Each structure stands twice: as C-alpha cells, then as structure tokens.
Coordinates of C-alpha atoms in Angstrom, one line a residue:
M189 CA 0.0 0.0 0.0
K190 CA 2.8 2.4 0.9
R191 CA 4.5 1.9 -2.4
R192 CA 1.3 2.5 -4.4
L193 CA 0.8 5.8 -2.6
R194 CA 4.4 7.0 -3.1
R195 CA 4.1 8.4 -6.6
P196 CA 0.9 10.4 -6.0
V197 CA 2.5 11.8 -2.9
Q198 CA 5.6 12.7 -4.8
A199 CA 3.5 14.3 -7.5
L200 CA 1.5 16.3 -4.9
V201 CA 4.7 17.6 -3.3
A202 CA 6.1 18.6 -6.7
T203 CA 2.9 20.4 -7.6
A204 CA 2.9 22.3 -4.3
A205 CA 6.5 23.3 -4.8
L206 CA 5.8 24.5 -8.3
T207 CA 2.8 26.5 -7.0
A208 CA 4.9 28.1 -4.3
A209 CA 7.6 29.0 -6.9
M210 CA 4.9 30.6 -9.1
V211 CA 3.5 32.7 -6.3
T212 CA 7.0 33.8 -5.3
A213 CA 7.7 34.7 -8.9
V214 CA 4.4 36.6 -9.5
S215 CA 4.1 38.6 -6.3
P216 CA 7.1 41.0 -6.9
A217 CA 5.8 41.8 -10.4
Q218 CA 2.3 42.5 -9.0
A219 CA 3.8 44.8 -6.3
D220 CA 5.9 46.6 -9.0
A221 CA 2.7 47.1 -11.1
N222 CA 0.9 48.6 -8.2
P223 CA 3.3 50.2 -5.8
Y224 CA 0.6 52.1 -3.9
Q225 CA -1.4 49.0 -2.9
R226 CA -1.9 48.8 0.8
G227 CA -3.4 46.2 3.0
P228 CA -4.6 42.6 2.4
E229 CA -6.9 41.4 -0.3
P230 CA -10.3 43.1 0.2
T231 CA -13.5 41.2 0.7
E232 CA -17.2 42.1 1.0
Q233 CA -16.8 41.9 4.7
S234 CA -13.8 44.1 4.9
V235 CA -15.1 46.9 2.7
T236 CA -18.3 47.2 4.7
A237 CA -16.6 47.0 8.1
E238 CA -16.4 50.1 10.3
R239 CA -12.7 49.3 10.9
G240 CA -10.0 48.0 8.5
P241 CA -6.8 46.0 9.1
F242 CA -4.5 48.9 10.1
A243 CA -4.0 50.1 13.7
T244 CA -4.4 53.8 13.9
S245 CA -3.5 56.8 16.0
T246 CA -4.6 60.5 16.1
V247 CA -3.1 63.9 16.4
G248 CA -5.0 67.1 17.1
V249 CA -4.6 70.1 14.9
P250 CA -5.4 73.2 17.0
A251 CA -6.5 76.5 15.6
G252 CA -3.6 78.5 14.2
S253 CA -1.6 75.4 13.2
G254 CA -1.9 76.3 9.5
T255 CA -3.4 79.0 7.3
G256 CA -6.7 78.8 5.4
F257 CA -8.6 76.4 7.8
N258 CA -9.7 76.4 11.4
R259 CA -8.8 73.2 13.2
G260 CA -9.2 69.5 13.0
T261 CA -8.0 66.0 13.8
I262 CA -5.6 63.8 11.9
Y263 CA -6.1 60.0 11.8
Y264 CA -3.3 57.9 10.5
P265 CA -2.0 54.2 10.2
T266 CA 0.7 53.5 12.7
D267 CA 2.3 51.0 10.3
T268 CA 5.5 52.4 8.7
S269 CA 6.5 49.2 6.9
Q270 CA 4.5 49.7 3.8
G271 CA 5.7 53.1 2.7
T272 CA 3.7 56.3 2.4
F273 CA -0.1 56.6 2.3
G274 CA -2.6 58.7 0.4
A275 CA -4.3 61.5 2.3
I276 CA -7.9 62.6 2.5
A277 CA -9.5 65.8 3.8
V278 CA -13.1 65.7 5.0
I279 CA -15.3 68.6 5.8
P280 CA -18.8 68.8 7.4
G281 CA -22.0 70.5 6.1
F282 CA -23.8 73.8 6.9
T283 CA -23.7 74.3 10.8
G284 CA -22.3 70.8 11.1
P285 CA -19.6 70.1 13.7
E286 CA -16.5 68.1 13.0
S287 CA -18.1 65.2 14.9
S288 CA -20.7 64.9 12.1
I289 CA -18.1 63.5 9.8
A290 CA -15.7 62.2 12.4
W291 CA -16.4 58.5 11.7
F292 CA -14.6 58.8 8.3
G293 CA -11.3 59.5 10.2
P294 CA -10.8 56.1 11.9
H295 CA -12.6 54.3 9.2
L296 CA -10.5 55.4 6.3
A297 CA -7.2 55.5 8.3
S298 CA -7.7 51.9 9.4
H299 CA -7.9 51.0 5.7
G300 CA -4.6 52.7 4.8
F301 CA -5.1 56.5 4.4
V302 CA -4.0 59.6 6.4
V303 CA -7.2 61.5 7.1
M304 CA -7.9 65.0 8.4
T305 CA -11.4 65.8 9.5
L306 CA -12.2 69.5 9.8
T307 CA -14.0 72.0 12.0
T308 CA -15.0 74.8 9.6
S309 CA -14.0 78.4 10.1
S310 CA -17.7 79.1 10.6
G311 CA -20.7 76.9 10.7
W312 CA -22.3 79.1 8.1
D313 CA -19.5 78.9 5.6
F314 CA -20.8 78.4 2.1
P315 CA -19.3 75.8 -0.4
A316 CA -16.7 78.2 -1.9
S317 CA -15.2 78.8 1.6
R318 CA -15.3 75.0 2.3
T319 CA -13.5 74.4 -1.0
N320 CA -10.6 76.6 0.1
Q321 CA -10.5 75.0 3.6
L322 CA -10.3 71.5 2.1
L323 CA -7.4 72.6 -0.1
A324 CA -5.7 74.4 2.8
A325 CA -6.0 71.2 4.9
L326 CA -4.4 69.1 2.2
D327 CA -1.5 71.6 1.9
Y328 CA -1.1 71.5 5.7
L329 CA -1.2 67.7 5.8
T330 CA 1.6 67.4 3.1
G331 CA 3.6 70.4 4.1
K332 CA 3.6 71.1 7.8
S333 CA 1.7 68.3 9.7
A334 CA 3.4 66.0 12.2
V335 CA 2.6 63.1 9.8
R336 CA 3.7 64.6 6.5
D337 CA 6.5 62.1 6.1
R338 CA 3.8 59.3 6.1
I339 CA 2.0 60.9 3.1
D340 CA 2.5 60.7 -0.6
A341 CA 1.7 64.3 -1.7
T342 CA 0.8 63.1 -5.2
R343 CA -2.1 60.9 -3.9
L344 CA -4.8 63.1 -2.4
G345 CA -8.6 63.1 -2.1
V346 CA -11.4 65.2 -0.7
M347 CA -14.8 64.4 0.8
G348 CA -17.6 66.5 2.3
H349 CA -21.1 66.4 3.5
S350 CA -23.9 68.8 2.2
M351 CA -22.3 72.2 1.6
G352 CA -19.0 70.4 2.4
G353 CA -19.9 68.1 -0.5
G354 CA -20.4 71.2 -2.6
G355 CA -17.0 72.3 -1.3
S356 CA -15.4 69.0 -2.4
L357 CA -16.8 69.5 -6.0
G358 CA -15.2 73.0 -5.9
A359 CA -11.9 71.5 -4.7
A360 CA -11.9 69.0 -7.5
A361 CA -12.5 71.8 -10.0
K362 CA -9.9 74.1 -8.5
R363 CA -7.2 71.5 -8.2
P364 CA -7.3 68.9 -10.9
A365 CA -4.2 67.1 -9.5
I366 CA -6.5 65.7 -6.8
Q367 CA -6.9 61.9 -7.4
A368 CA -10.5 61.5 -6.1
A369 CA -13.6 63.3 -4.7
V370 CA -16.5 61.9 -2.8
P371 CA -19.3 64.5 -2.3
L372 CA -21.9 63.2 0.2
T373 CA -25.5 64.4 -0.2
P374 CA -23.9 67.5 -1.7
W375 CA -25.5 71.0 -1.8
H376 CA -24.3 73.8 -4.1
L377 CA -25.9 76.7 -6.0
D378 CA -23.7 75.9 -9.0
K379 CA -25.2 73.0 -10.9
T380 CA -22.7 72.6 -13.7
W381 CA -19.3 71.0 -13.1
N382 CA -18.0 70.1 -16.5
E383 CA -14.6 71.6 -15.5
V384 CA -14.0 68.8 -13.1
R385 CA -11.6 66.2 -14.4
V386 CA -11.1 64.4 -11.1
P387 CA -12.7 60.9 -10.7
T388 CA -15.8 61.7 -8.6
M389 CA -18.4 59.6 -6.9
I390 CA -21.5 61.5 -5.8
I391 CA -23.5 59.9 -3.0
G392 CA -27.1 61.1 -2.9
A393 CA -30.1 60.2 -0.7
E394 CA -33.5 59.3 -2.3
A395 CA -35.6 61.0 0.4
D396 CA -33.3 64.1 0.9
T397 CA -35.4 67.2 1.3
T398 CA -32.5 69.5 2.0
A399 CA -30.4 68.8 -1.1
S400 CA -32.9 66.9 -3.2
V401 CA -31.3 64.6 -5.7
G402 CA -33.3 66.1 -8.5
S403 CA -31.9 69.6 -7.8
H404 CA -28.4 68.6 -6.6
S405 CA -26.8 65.2 -6.8
E406 CA -28.3 64.0 -10.1
R407 CA -27.6 67.3 -11.8
F408 CA -24.0 67.4 -10.5
Y409 CA -23.4 63.9 -11.7
A410 CA -24.9 64.7 -15.2
S411 CA -22.6 67.7 -15.5
L412 CA -19.4 65.8 -14.8
T413 CA -18.9 65.1 -18.5
N414 CA -15.2 65.7 -18.5
A415 CA -14.4 63.7 -15.3
S416 CA -12.0 60.9 -16.1
D417 CA -14.4 58.6 -14.2
R418 CA -17.6 59.3 -12.3
A419 CA -20.3 57.4 -10.4
Y420 CA -23.6 58.2 -8.8
L421 CA -24.9 56.2 -5.8
E422 CA -28.4 57.0 -4.5
L423 CA -29.3 55.5 -1.2
E424 CA -32.8 54.0 -0.9
S425 CA -35.2 55.9 1.3
A426 CA -32.4 57.8 3.0
G427 CA -32.4 61.4 4.1
H428 CA -29.9 64.3 4.0
L429 CA -28.1 63.3 7.3
V430 CA -27.4 59.7 6.4
P431 CA -23.6 60.3 5.9
I432 CA -23.1 61.6 9.5
S433 CA -23.0 58.2 11.0
Y434 CA -21.4 54.9 9.9
T435 CA -23.4 53.3 7.2
P436 CA -22.1 50.1 5.6
T437 CA -23.1 51.1 2.1
I438 CA -21.4 54.5 2.3
A439 CA -18.4 52.8 3.8
K440 CA -18.1 50.3 1.0
Y441 CA -18.5 52.5 -2.0
S442 CA -16.6 55.6 -0.7
L443 CA -13.7 53.4 0.5
S444 CA -13.6 51.5 -2.8
W445 CA -13.6 54.7 -4.8
L446 CA -10.8 56.2 -2.8
K447 CA -8.8 53.0 -3.0
R448 CA -9.3 52.7 -6.7
F449 CA -8.3 56.2 -7.6
V450 CA -6.1 57.5 -4.8
D451 CA -4.2 54.2 -4.5
N452 CA -4.7 53.0 -8.0
D453 CA -5.7 49.7 -6.4
T454 CA -7.6 47.7 -9.0
R455 CA -8.5 45.0 -6.4
Y456 CA -11.4 47.3 -5.5
D457 CA -12.8 47.5 -9.0
R458 CA -14.9 44.5 -8.4
F459 CA -17.0 46.4 -5.8
L460 CA -17.7 49.2 -8.3
C461 CA -17.9 47.4 -11.7
P462 CA -20.2 46.0 -12.9
A463 CA -22.5 48.5 -11.3
P464 CA -24.6 47.3 -8.4
Q465 CA -28.3 46.7 -9.1
P466 CA -31.2 48.5 -7.4
S467 CA -32.0 46.9 -4.0
S468 CA -33.4 47.7 -0.6
L469 CA -30.2 49.7 0.0
I470 CA -29.5 51.3 -3.4
S471 CA -32.3 53.0 -5.4
E472 CA -30.0 54.0 -8.3
Y473 CA -26.4 53.6 -9.5
R474 CA -24.8 55.2 -12.5
D475 CA -21.2 54.9 -13.6
T476 CA -18.6 54.9 -16.3
C477 CA -17.5 51.3 -16.0
P478 CA -15.0 50.0 -17.0
H479 CA -12.8 52.6 -15.4
S480 CA -10.1 54.3 -17.4

C-alpha cells in the first residue's frame, strides 16, 4: 500500500513546490505594477466594516496650526513598513460640527489612508469657503503636519457632506491634480461641473429634502462630462443626514472609490464594476465602468 501511494504523494509535493515558486515569482511583479497597494486582499466583509486592518492613531490640529482652515483631527495608520499613504481631507456641512463627519477618520485611516477631519471656520461657511478650507487642509497635511512624512503628496482626495460636499466638488474643479472626490449628499448653487476632471463619486439620498437629488446630486453627476471617471450612488429611502454616522453602504463605496483612484488599487474595481443593481439599500447607481 505504501509503495502504491508513493508516486501520488511525490506528485503532490512537486505540484505544491511549483505553485509556491509561481507565487514567489508573480508577487514581486504584482507589487511593482501597483506600488501604492496597501493592506490585504479586500472582501465584501472588509469593505463594509467600520474598521479596517491597520492600527491607527490620532493627532489634534489646534486653531492656528496652519493657514486657510480652522482646526481638525488627523487619523493615520501606525504601520511604517508599507511606505507612504494617500491622504484625504473631510469637511462637514452647513452648521455641522466636526463630529458629524468624524467616523470617516478612523474608518479610512484603518484601511490605509491619512485622514484629516475639519472644524469649519464658521458653521455658516458656504461651499466656496469650504473648498478653500479643504485645499488648505491638504496643503497642511503634506507640508507642515506631524505626519507629513507618512503621506505621498501626489495621492490626495477630498470628501464633504452637504455644503461640504459642494466644497469637495469645488476643490476637484480648482485643483485637478487631486486623485478622487466623494461629495456626500452635496449642496451647491452651481449645478454645472463640466470643468471637473477628477474621478468623482457622488452619493445622494433618495428622500433628501434639504439637497434633493433632482436639484443637486443628479444634476451634479450629469454635468461631470469631463471627469475621467464618475459614479452616482443613490441610497434607498435615505435622508440628508445619512452620511453623518457609519453606514455600511457608504463605507463600502466611498472606500472602494478612494482605494481605486487615490491608491490605483484595482483590487477594489470589483466592488464598483459591474454596477450594483437597485436593491433595498440602493435606489439607483450610474457609472462609467469599466474605469479608465
């Protein structure tokens, strides 16, 4: 019996060795092709989770630390073994405190980004002011912050809620070198954004009565005719304030968009393309799949 099993066992060992050699040979090439890839292989569970695989820490940014913005909080991965990370600035909406968008800080940082959440100069700042504050925050992150050495200044993104979402559209228009923008139930008086070339995902809410999708999100998306890539996600039966607390659907799609375009991590394409179908969570989704 032992003799009869010997050849199959030898063949199995040889196959395993060949497989290991192939993995060893392919992995460096994959890493070279995507030098900004951070973290393990993503799964449906990981992209919808409130926390990712990276341990994080925070540093406060008191008023007067930089010019052009008020104050904020920086969240960052503590891991220094994987090189630098992309950075994201996030700003709240009209009269909204920093706490209203604070969950994006630890969420995105734990997935491999340096994130700065902002307290606005005034709760009543209109989108144009929030645009300038977002850009000033990015400049501070990459130029003066205590974590600037952890950031790749060529890989930056912006997010914002409500008028902050309008501000993120303005930031994408004003600084086309930004890699990605994610306006959340955005509000803006300007409805035409054909000057934006930055990959932009707009997240709207079907039951939003403050920035109705028909007057805001859908019109913004339709006008993004020159964006290199764009997507529109409309949350089923949701209201204007849905982005201010952790929501698995927002977590999944905003993270995937930022990973895909700030980190050029094509592993996240499968969560964006093909487009998700309408469901109890998503009333509508539009896109430019496959991504350029």
